[in-house]
Amino acid sequence: MQSLFGEEDFSPQTASLSFADVILPVPIPRMFTYKIPRNLLSEIQIGARVIVQFGRKKILTGIIGKVHNKAPQAYEAKPILEILDIQPSVNPLQIRFWVWMSEYYCCHIGEVMFAALPSGLRLSSESKVQANPNFDRENAPYPMDEREDKILDALEQNSELSYEDCEKVLGIKTIHPILKSLVTKEAILIFEKVQEKYTPKIETRVRLTKDFVSDRKSLETLFEELAKKPKQESILLKYLRDVPIFQSPKLNEKGLDKAKLLEEGDSESSLKTLIKNGVFESFKQLINRIGEVEPEKEAAKLSRSQTQAVQEIKGHFEEKNTVLLHGITGSGKTEIYIQLIQEVLESGSQVLLLLPEIALTTQIVNRLQQVFGSKMGVYHSKYSDNERVEVWNGVLSGRFSFVVGVRSSIFLPFDSLGLIIIDEEHEASFKQFDPAPRFQARDAAIMLAYFHQAKTLLGSATPSFESYYNASKGKYGYVQLTSRFGDSALPEFHLANLAADRKKNLLKLDSSRLLREKIQEALGKNEQVLIFQNRRGYSPYIQCEDCGWTGQCVQCDVSLTYHQFAEELRCHYCGYKEKVPSSCPACGSTQLSTMGMGTERIEESLTLLFPEARMGRMDLDTTRSKYGYQRILDEFGAGQIDILVGTQMITKGLDFGRVTVVGIWDGDRILNFPDFRAGERAYQQITQVAGRAGRRAEKGQVIIQTRNPEHSLFEKVLKGDYDEFFRQELIDRKKFFYPPYVKLVKITTRHTDFKKGEKAAIALHREMAKIPVKKIVLGPEKGLIGRIKNQYQFESLIKLERSGATQTLFKEKLGEILQELQAIPDFRSVRWIVDVDPS
DNA sequence: AGCACGCCGACT
DNA sequence: GTCGGCGTGCTC
């Protein structure tokens, strides 16, 4: 409606801030400017979620990133349609953090937003059409074509149609022009339905009314009255059985879930009568999906060395923001964490504890929950989105002042962090590979802590080179915990020479004599055995014994992996799968054999060798379900498994006194990783696995099977001197320009056409070489896997001088270069993937 | 990224 | 002629 004075409002407040830059979850490297309608002006806040139209028909949830008064010159800003938050879901600190992340990791802020917000906080939107009630089809002023008529026919049957419905009605994809024409002819209306996806779970509970709780006599009277009403009596009895109010009248307050009360077949109508008569009352309660847990246990008392470590950490925090706690496996880092967390929480600040994904379902979470009860939130990747929203909102409302979580929990809406702890900080899983943002959660957390003026504690038995280097340079404080808890001795290492055994014909199903002997010994004493098999870049495949055929993926340059359980060949890169052929597709031979040795094969071999032993396996396949991991751990803990075969995961969270033998099935596999970090990783892995052996009385035995027992790395690991190993490795890193002496950026160029991809990668190389910073540009090289999902890939590696200015300038220029290259017609469909600090 | 638009070949 | 293939450009 036009007012007498026109549309403009000249009051200074509104005139000054009438535009908002909105962050949208789309991969476009900028924010989008929208107009703030006057009626919404007072509600606009940085970090609030808003609904906007993006493009012709898309409706998106965005986050207000900035409010200003600069009307865009090049286009007419669209209005913000709706504000979803009275209290912003995202705080300004987070927005700063997002901006930092998008700049540091060379991605778009929308990609960060997409990763940060649980999808339950984004909205579903659907455009729908309805018939215009004021439109008279009989006397239409304009003629309708056949398709338009079809839509109108459909609308006579249904009150509303979604776009998809319309597509189906006409059987074509591009329906928008038709609908647009119908709108112009005023025959239909288009409306948007936006609903919040998140539905909090509400439970109906019942409890006794006050009179019956406070006065025991009235309850006795009630029983007399109910004597002739067995159905009602049965409900009352059951309630009292589950809620023993005589022991503690307080229990009545929480009541009992109505569904649970009725689950044994009691009728709802009897309960209704009881409620009507004022015996019970019903009430609704929001269910916390994580489960309400009261603190049960006091924190364990610290040992002397632990107390000392806490003091040292606090001492370093006086002048340094980050401290590395280097504590060998079993030295009791958790107690130290608990002590520090308690102190920070008491001071009124928040705490975040980051754990690697595979460690999160284990005892440590239970332990912490017993100490911190319901003020602790758990943020896990296996949680449903609803559960994530609950943790998010719990942090927002202050219900959770402490969160234990995986990598992505750094995005939770903390507003006053005092401490971030990163346990097992060396773990590679803190780095996100795909999709963008490709961030390293440990490094990002240190930045986050800086934004909060908080402290960061890194904990590891085998620190990453970066952290250890920073500690050795005095940038981080360094605290070492040496004594192993309960004084259990360090394990004894043995190298089992596979090559020698093979010559002497002692190899049985790829197991060495030594390993078999040690297993047999352990089984004889009713002790447990762990067998570790590194899986990365290594999986079983099928090969024809006659012609050498192996299953290849149709769209990637990789062999298909054999999955015995499903009798399938699968591609780990694109997910393609096919049934295992019964004969060789190339030559027809039926002699197909399994090559390589996955955990499945090892389990099979050991079953043959030790038929009396109870076997267990722990890998991606057996732990896929939410509680699969816990189940295996429980069984192992209860002694129902004698030999457990597993991947990486067995190095986490296992803390069982009866493990005395740990076997590393293929030690060479750990050494031969094609990466500058091979040595570091090997040291870490072997040490971590070995740490599972002999945790209590008995001295543990670690057997490493290898064809190169002379390899110098084994010697170093066996010595257990991390510092010496570190110093030797560093010499190489310095000589060949690798981290921590340089910063790495990896750029992958992808295209469906080999030649075009190669051309693009070379063009990129040429442009990057011109950037005026101290650097080395390597490549482009054909990717380790030449083709993924039908796209050929080429990799460039850039080694940058370790200075902030160099990195900033390089990333800035790189952004410009990529934009320019994408504008070249030939490179239009080339994909570039930038990975900063790849691991 | 999606998605609409536009220009071209295949086929009723 | 129409359909739908894919290359191109844009999203506030």
mmCIF file of N, CA, C and O (backbone and C1' of nucleotides) in Angstrom, chain A residues 28 30 33-34 55 75 78 828, chain C residues 2-4 7-9 11-12:
data_model
loop_
_atom_site.group_PDB
_atom_site.id
_atom_site.type_symbol
_atom_site.label_atom_id
_atom_site.label_comp_id
_atom_site.label_asym_id
_atom_site.label_seq_id
_atom_site.Cartn_x
_atom_site.Cartn_y
_atom_site.Cartn_z
ATOM 1 N N ILE A 28 28.912 -20.411 -2.906
ATOM 2 C CA ILE A 28 29.235 -19.205 -3.661
ATOM 3 C C ILE A 28 30.002 -18.317 -2.695
ATOM 4 O O ILE A 28 29.562 -18.145 -1.553
ATOM 5 N N ARG A 30 30.487 -15.598 -1.243
ATOM 6 C CA ARG A 30 30.137 -14.293 -0.688
ATOM 7 C C ARG A 30 28.843 -14.387 0.100
ATOM 8 O O ARG A 30 28.142 -15.396 0.040
ATOM 9 N N THR A 33 23.095 -9.741 -0.021
ATOM 10 C CA THR A 33 22.466 -8.592 0.617
ATOM 11 C C THR A 33 20.956 -8.623 0.417
ATOM 12 O O THR A 33 20.477 -8.703 -0.721
ATOM 13 N N TYR A 34 20.250 -8.588 1.516
ATOM 14 C CA TYR A 34 18.782 -8.540 1.476
ATOM 15 C C TYR A 34 18.312 -7.290 2.186
ATOM 16 O O TYR A 34 18.993 -6.742 3.058
ATOM 17 N N GLY A 55 17.109 -17.013 -5.742
ATOM 18 C CA GLY A 55 16.799 -17.451 -7.083
ATOM 19 C C GLY A 55 15.292 -17.402 -7.303
ATOM 20 O O GLY A 55 14.566 -16.769 -6.536
ATOM 21 N N TYR A 75 21.981 -4.307 -8.238
ATOM 22 C CA TYR A 75 20.740 -5.081 -8.298
ATOM 23 C C TYR A 75 19.786 -4.618 -7.207
ATOM 24 O O TYR A 75 20.168 -3.923 -6.272
ATOM 25 N N LYS A 78 16.371 -8.334 -2.547
ATOM 26 C CA LYS A 78 15.081 -8.923 -2.181
ATOM 27 C C LYS A 78 14.856 -8.768 -0.686
ATOM 28 O O LYS A 78 15.823 -8.608 0.072
ATOM 29 N N ARG A 828 35.738 -24.343 -17.991
ATOM 30 C CA ARG A 828 34.483 -24.066 -17.297
ATOM 31 C C ARG A 828 34.045 -25.207 -16.374
ATOM 32 O O ARG A 828 33.646 -24.999 -15.238
ATOM 33 P P DT C 2 5.335 -27.546 -31.973
ATOM 34 O "O5'" DT C 2 5.951 -28.799 -31.185
ATOM 35 C "C5'" DT C 2 5.172 -29.985 -30.978
ATOM 36 C "C4'" DT C 2 6.058 -31.012 -30.333
ATOM 37 C "C3'" DT C 2 6.633 -30.584 -28.969
ATOM 38 O "O3'" DT C 2 6.489 -31.660 -28.062
ATOM 39 C "C1'" DT C 2 8.375 -31.254 -30.413
ATOM 40 P P DC C 3 6.669 -31.381 -26.551
ATOM 41 O "O5'" DC C 3 7.939 -32.295 -26.241
ATOM 42 C "C5'" DC C 3 7.918 -33.681 -26.636
ATOM 43 C "C4'" DC C 3 9.299 -34.273 -26.416
ATOM 44 C "C3'" DC C 3 9.932 -33.891 -25.069
ATOM 45 O "O3'" DC C 3 10.456 -35.044 -24.422
ATOM 46 C "C1'" DC C 3 11.372 -33.294 -26.874
ATOM 47 P P DG C 4 10.694 -34.988 -22.827
ATOM 48 O "O5'" DG C 4 12.216 -35.476 -22.685
ATOM 49 C "C5'" DG C 4 12.904 -36.108 -23.766
ATOM 50 C "C4'" DG C 4 14.277 -35.472 -23.965
ATOM 51 C "C3'" DG C 4 14.976 -34.971 -22.680
ATOM 52 O "O3'" DG C 4 16.371 -35.283 -22.788
ATOM 53 C "C1'" DG C 4 15.034 -33.315 -24.261
ATOM 54 P P DG C 7 28.223 -30.541 -22.515
ATOM 55 O "O5'" DG C 7 28.544 -28.991 -22.689
ATOM 56 C "C5'" DG C 7 28.627 -28.414 -24.001
ATOM 57 C "C4'" DG C 7 28.158 -26.971 -23.953
ATOM 58 C "C3'" DG C 7 28.947 -26.082 -22.988
ATOM 59 O "O3'" DG C 7 29.146 -24.825 -23.616
ATOM 60 C "C1'" DG C 7 26.651 -25.978 -22.448
ATOM 61 P P DT C 8 29.979 -23.690 -22.968
ATOM 62 O "O5'" DT C 8 28.839 -22.830 -22.280
ATOM 63 C "C5'" DT C 8 28.005 -21.997 -23.087
ATOM 64 C "C4'" DT C 8 27.273 -20.993 -22.216
ATOM 65 C "C3'" DT C 8 28.139 -20.298 -21.164
ATOM 66 O "O3'" DT C 8 27.771 -18.927 -21.124
ATOM 67 C "C1'" DT C 8 26.287 -21.310 -20.125
ATOM 68 P P DG C 9 28.680 -17.881 -20.387
ATOM 69 O "O5'" DG C 9 27.567 -16.966 -19.700
ATOM 70 C "C5'" DG C 9 26.188 -17.105 -20.026
ATOM 71 C "C4'" DG C 9 25.342 -16.764 -18.813
ATOM 72 C "C3'" DG C 9 26.059 -15.981 -17.720
ATOM 73 O "O3'" DG C 9 25.155 -14.997 -17.240
ATOM 74 C "C1'" DG C 9 25.192 -17.960 -16.799
ATOM 75 P P DT C 11 22.364 -12.514 -10.758
ATOM 76 O "O5'" DT C 11 21.596 -13.202 -9.544
ATOM 77 C "C5'" DT C 11 20.415 -13.955 -9.796
ATOM 78 C "C4'" DT C 11 20.315 -15.049 -8.748
ATOM 79 C "C3'" DT C 11 20.600 -14.564 -7.318
ATOM 80 O "O3'" DT C 11 19.569 -15.023 -6.482
ATOM 81 C "C1'" DT C 11 21.870 -16.475 -7.800
ATOM 82 P P DC C 12 18.552 -14.045 -5.919
ATOM 83 O "O5'" DC C 12 19.407 -12.738 -6.061
ATOM 84 C "C5'" DC C 12 19.068 -11.563 -5.456
ATOM 85 C "C4'" DC C 12 19.283 -11.553 -3.983
ATOM 86 C "C3'" DC C 12 19.105 -10.175 -3.410
ATOM 87 O "O3'" DC C 12 18.739 -10.250 -2.078
ATOM 88 C "C1'" DC C 12 21.402 -10.734 -3.417
#
